[in-house]
Amino acid sequence: MPLPKIQYPIIKITIPSTKKEHSFRPFQVKEEKILLMAKESATDRDIMIAVKQIINNCNLDDLDVEKLATFDLEYIFIKLRVASVGNEVNIAYVDDEDQQRVSFTIDLNKIEVKWPDGERRNIIKITDTTGMVLNYPAASVYNDDKLFESADDFLFQLIIRCVESVYDEDAVYNSKDYTRKELEDFVEQLDVKTFNKVTEFLTDMPTLYYKIEYKNTKGTERTIELRTLNDFFTFR
Amino acid sequence: MNYITLEEYYRRQFSFGQHHKYSITDLEQMLPFELDILNDMLIDWLEEQEKKRNTL
């Protein structure tokens, strides 16, 4: 039996968080349907699970989609969308000053991932000799029912899932070797200043970025910053 | 995606299958932009046929 023939163009995409290049094919009409179905279900989580499924289907090498950062997923999806549907998206906003509807055409090729200013703050020092290393939330969080059930506790639960390791002068303690309860107890004992640094790391994550500048009918210069997939595609 | 809803998606698949005898599997294996092109070409062709019929 002959080997199967590759029917689609291969796209090379550099993953923003790892800077490694991976191969993908464009998504097909049947995969677009997955997204349209998720869109009907109307939760951001369902849409991101669909996006993850599409990226997984379209990946042609050994990329572990579950380990990607959430902003990686969004970036890869934008690139796949360009190859599969086209690079232009029309969006419209109502200006809150003059109440006029303004339309824009966005070139998806110009979207980049914007990293927070300054040095990487994923190493959080607790004392001179103790600290913790954090990861950005991985794509696997979207499948984590317990996380999404923890409404008031969401940020705390997310932090626990982002701890990669804890260190002191003697050793490095990998979070994989500890139970969720042990990690919860550890994070609970952090002082406020350290906890704020951890929170800042998560709230100041890299994002997709595209800036629209226009002048409204009252002559005011306006700027719109688009930062999530929802901003570009108005899924809901 | 902004440009099509799930309802429009199924209507389009139905029209291609029912009226123009395309296989749903073939349609689903196309890239979305290919189907868009095919859709536009089909509309142009139908309009041309309509014009021809009216001039007879």
Coordinates of C-alpha atoms in Angstrom, one line a residue:
Chain A
M1 CA 0.0 0.0 0.0
P2 CA 1.5 3.4 -1.0
L3 CA 2.1 6.0 1.6
P4 CA -0.6 8.7 1.9
K5 CA -0.1 11.9 -0.1
I6 CA 0.0 15.2 1.6
Q7 CA -3.0 17.1 0.3
Y8 CA -2.6 20.4 2.0
P9 CA 0.0 23.2 2.1
I10 CA 2.3 23.0 5.2
I11 CA 2.5 26.1 7.3
K12 CA 5.4 26.7 9.7
I13 CA 4.5 28.5 12.8
T14 CA 6.9 29.7 15.5
I15 CA 5.4 29.1 18.9
P16 CA 5.7 32.4 20.9
S17 CA 6.5 31.0 24.3
T18 CA 9.1 28.4 23.1
K19 CA 10.3 30.1 19.9
K20 CA 10.3 26.7 18.3
E21 CA 8.9 26.2 14.8
H22 CA 6.2 23.6 14.2
S23 CA 4.4 22.4 11.1
F24 CA 0.7 22.6 10.6
R25 CA -1.9 22.2 7.8
P26 CA -4.7 24.7 7.4
F27 CA -8.0 23.7 9.0
Q28 CA -10.7 22.2 6.9
V29 CA -14.4 23.0 6.6
K30 CA -15.2 20.2 9.0
E31 CA -12.9 21.7 11.6
E32 CA -14.5 25.1 11.1
K33 CA -17.8 23.4 12.0
I34 CA -16.3 22.4 15.4
L35 CA -15.7 26.1 16.1
L36 CA -19.1 27.1 14.9
M37 CA -20.7 24.6 17.3
A38 CA -18.6 25.8 20.2
K39 CA -19.7 29.3 19.3
E40 CA -23.3 28.3 19.7
S41 CA -22.6 27.0 23.2
A42 CA -21.5 30.5 24.1
T43 CA -18.8 30.0 26.8
D44 CA -15.2 31.2 26.3
R45 CA -14.1 27.9 27.7
D46 CA -16.0 25.8 25.1
I47 CA -14.5 28.0 22.3
M48 CA -11.0 27.6 23.6
I49 CA -11.5 23.8 23.9
A50 CA -12.6 23.9 20.2
V51 CA -9.6 26.0 19.3
K52 CA -7.3 23.5 21.0
Q53 CA -9.0 20.6 19.2
I54 CA -8.5 22.3 15.9
I55 CA -4.8 23.1 16.6
N56 CA -4.3 19.5 17.7
N57 CA -5.9 18.2 14.5
C58 CA -3.8 20.5 12.3
N59 CA -0.5 19.8 13.9
L60 CA 1.8 17.7 11.7
D61 CA 4.6 17.0 14.2
D62 CA 5.0 16.1 17.9
L63 CA 3.7 19.3 19.4
D64 CA 1.9 18.7 22.8
V65 CA -0.9 21.1 22.6
E66 CA -1.9 20.6 26.2
K67 CA 1.4 22.1 27.3
L68 CA 1.2 25.2 25.2
A69 CA 0.5 28.5 27.0
T70 CA -3.0 29.9 26.5
F71 CA -1.6 32.8 24.4
D72 CA 0.2 30.4 22.2
L73 CA -3.1 28.7 21.4
E74 CA -4.6 32.0 20.4
Y75 CA -1.6 33.0 18.2
I76 CA -1.5 29.6 16.4
F77 CA -5.2 29.8 15.8
I78 CA -4.8 33.2 14.2
K79 CA -2.1 31.9 11.9
L80 CA -4.2 28.9 11.0
R81 CA -7.2 31.1 10.3
V82 CA -5.1 33.2 7.9
A83 CA -4.1 30.1 5.9
S84 CA -7.6 28.5 6.0
V85 CA -10.0 31.4 5.6
G86 CA -8.0 34.5 4.8
N87 CA -6.1 37.3 6.5
E88 CA -8.9 39.9 6.7
V89 CA -11.5 40.2 9.4
N90 CA -14.2 43.0 9.5
I91 CA -15.2 44.2 12.9
A92 CA -17.4 47.1 14.0
Y93 CA -17.6 49.1 17.2
V94 CA -20.0 51.7 18.5
D95 CA -18.0 54.7 19.7
D96 CA -19.0 55.5 23.2
E97 CA -18.6 59.3 22.7
D98 CA -20.5 60.0 19.5
Q99 CA -22.5 56.7 19.5
Q100 CA -21.5 56.2 15.8
R101 CA -20.8 52.7 14.4
V102 CA -17.3 52.4 13.1
S103 CA -16.1 49.6 10.9
F104 CA -12.5 48.3 10.5
T105 CA -10.8 45.7 8.4
I106 CA -8.1 44.0 10.4
D107 CA -5.1 42.3 8.7
L108 CA -4.5 39.2 10.9
N109 CA -1.0 39.0 9.6
K110 CA -0.1 42.1 11.6
I111 CA -1.1 40.6 15.0
E112 CA 1.8 39.8 17.2
V113 CA 2.2 38.6 20.8
K114 CA 2.9 41.5 23.1
W115 CA 5.2 40.6 26.0
P116 CA 5.0 42.5 29.3
D117 CA 7.7 45.2 29.7
G118 CA 10.8 44.5 31.7
E119 CA 12.5 41.3 32.6
R120 CA 10.6 38.0 32.9
R121 CA 9.1 37.7 36.3
N122 CA 8.4 34.0 36.5
I123 CA 10.9 33.6 39.3
I124 CA 9.3 35.0 42.4
K125 CA 11.6 35.4 45.4
I126 CA 10.0 34.8 48.7
T127 CA 13.1 35.2 50.9
D128 CA 16.7 35.6 50.0
T129 CA 17.1 31.9 49.7
T130 CA 13.6 30.7 48.9
G131 CA 11.4 31.3 45.9
M132 CA 9.1 29.8 43.3
V133 CA 9.1 29.4 39.5
L134 CA 5.9 29.9 37.7
N135 CA 4.6 28.9 34.3
Y136 CA 2.0 30.7 32.2
P137 CA -1.3 28.8 32.4
A138 CA -1.2 25.8 30.0
A139 CA -3.9 24.9 27.5
S140 CA -4.8 22.0 29.7
V141 CA -6.5 24.3 32.1
Y142 CA -9.5 24.5 29.8
N143 CA -10.2 20.8 30.5
D144 CA -9.9 21.3 34.3
D145 CA -13.5 21.1 35.6
K146 CA -12.4 21.7 39.2
L147 CA -10.7 24.9 38.2
F148 CA -13.8 26.2 36.4
E149 CA -16.1 25.2 39.3
S150 CA -14.0 27.3 41.7
A151 CA -15.7 30.6 40.9
D152 CA -14.6 32.8 43.8
D153 CA -11.4 30.9 44.2
F154 CA -10.5 30.9 40.5
L155 CA -7.3 33.0 40.7
F156 CA -6.0 31.0 43.7
Q157 CA -6.7 27.7 41.9
L158 CA -5.0 29.0 38.7
I159 CA -1.9 30.0 40.6
I160 CA -1.6 26.5 42.1
R161 CA -1.7 25.1 38.6
C162 CA 1.0 27.5 37.4
V163 CA 3.6 26.6 40.0
E164 CA 6.4 24.8 38.2
S165 CA 8.8 24.5 41.2
V166 CA 9.8 25.8 44.6
Y167 CA 13.4 26.2 45.7
D168 CA 15.4 26.9 48.8
E169 CA 19.1 26.8 49.4
D170 CA 19.1 23.0 49.6
A171 CA 16.9 21.8 46.7
V172 CA 14.4 22.4 43.9
Y173 CA 11.0 20.9 44.6
N174 CA 9.1 20.1 41.4
S175 CA 5.4 20.7 41.8
K176 CA 4.6 17.5 39.9
D177 CA 5.9 15.6 43.0
Y178 CA 3.4 17.1 45.3
T179 CA -0.4 16.9 45.8
R180 CA -2.8 19.7 45.0
K181 CA -3.4 20.0 48.8
E182 CA 0.3 20.5 49.5
L183 CA 0.6 23.1 46.9
E184 CA -2.6 24.9 48.2
D185 CA -1.1 24.9 51.7
F186 CA 2.2 26.3 50.3
V187 CA 0.5 29.1 48.3
E188 CA -1.8 30.0 51.3
Q189 CA 1.2 30.7 53.5
L190 CA 2.7 33.3 51.1
D191 CA 2.9 36.8 52.4
V192 CA 0.8 39.5 50.7
K193 CA 3.7 41.1 48.9
T194 CA 4.7 37.8 47.3
F195 CA 1.2 36.8 46.5
N196 CA 0.7 40.1 44.7
K197 CA 3.8 39.5 42.6
V198 CA 2.4 36.1 41.7
T199 CA -1.0 37.6 40.8
E200 CA 0.8 40.3 38.8
F201 CA 2.6 37.6 36.8
L202 CA -0.7 36.1 35.8
T203 CA -2.6 39.3 35.1
D204 CA 0.3 40.7 33.1
M205 CA 0.6 37.7 30.8
P206 CA 1.7 38.1 27.1
T207 CA -1.4 38.7 24.9
L208 CA -2.2 39.0 21.2
Y209 CA -2.0 42.7 20.3
Y210 CA -3.4 44.8 17.6
K211 CA -4.0 48.6 17.8
I212 CA -6.6 50.5 15.9
E213 CA -6.4 54.3 15.8
Y214 CA -9.2 56.5 14.4
K215 CA -10.8 59.9 14.8
N216 CA -14.5 60.0 15.7
T217 CA -17.0 62.5 14.3
K218 CA -16.3 64.8 17.3
G219 CA -12.7 65.0 16.3
T220 CA -11.4 62.9 19.2
E221 CA -8.4 60.6 18.6
R222 CA -9.5 57.1 19.7
T223 CA -7.4 54.0 20.2
I224 CA -8.8 50.5 20.5
E225 CA -6.5 47.7 21.6
L226 CA -7.5 44.1 20.7
R227 CA -6.0 41.5 23.0
T228 CA -8.0 38.3 22.9
L229 CA -9.4 36.0 20.2
N230 CA -12.9 37.2 21.2
D231 CA -11.8 40.8 20.3
F232 CA -10.9 39.7 16.8
F233 CA -13.7 37.3 16.0
T234 CA -16.6 38.3 18.3
F235 CA -17.3 34.7 19.0
R236 CA -20.4 35.4 21.0
Chain B
M1 CA -15.7 33.1 12.9
N2 CA -17.5 36.3 12.1
Y3 CA -18.4 35.6 8.6
I4 CA -20.7 32.5 8.9
T5 CA -23.0 31.1 11.5
L6 CA -23.7 27.5 12.2
E7 CA -27.1 27.8 10.5
E8 CA -25.6 29.3 7.4
Y9 CA -23.0 26.6 7.4
Y10 CA -25.7 23.8 7.3
R11 CA -27.8 25.7 4.8
R12 CA -24.8 26.0 2.5
Q13 CA -23.8 22.3 2.9
F14 CA -27.4 21.3 2.2
S15 CA -27.6 23.5 -0.9
F16 CA -24.4 22.1 -2.3
G17 CA -25.4 18.5 -1.6
Q18 CA -29.1 18.7 -2.5
H19 CA -29.1 21.0 -5.5
H20 CA -25.6 20.6 -7.0
K21 CA -24.8 17.0 -6.0
Y22 CA -21.6 17.7 -4.1
S23 CA -20.7 15.1 -1.5
I24 CA -20.8 16.4 2.0
T25 CA -17.5 14.6 2.8
D26 CA -15.8 16.3 -0.1
L27 CA -17.1 19.7 1.0
E28 CA -15.9 19.1 4.6
Q29 CA -12.4 18.2 3.4
M30 CA -12.1 21.5 1.5
L31 CA -10.3 24.5 3.1
P32 CA -12.9 27.1 4.1
F33 CA -11.5 29.7 1.6
E34 CA -11.8 27.1 -1.2
L35 CA -15.5 26.5 -0.4
D36 CA -16.0 30.3 -0.3
I37 CA -14.5 30.6 -3.8
L38 CA -16.6 27.7 -5.1
N39 CA -19.7 29.3 -3.5
D40 CA -19.0 32.6 -5.2
M41 CA -18.3 30.9 -8.6
L42 CA -21.6 28.9 -8.3
I43 CA -23.5 32.1 -7.5
D44 CA -22.0 33.8 -10.6
W45 CA -22.8 30.8 -12.8
L46 CA -26.4 30.7 -11.5
E47 CA -26.8 34.4 -12.2
E48 CA -25.4 34.0 -15.7
Q49 CA -27.9 31.1 -16.3
E50 CA -30.7 33.3 -15.0
K51 CA -29.7 36.1 -17.4
K52 CA -29.5 33.7 -20.3
R53 CA -33.0 32.3 -19.5
N54 CA -34.4 35.8 -19.3
T55 CA -33.0 36.9 -22.7
L56 CA -34.5 33.9 -24.5

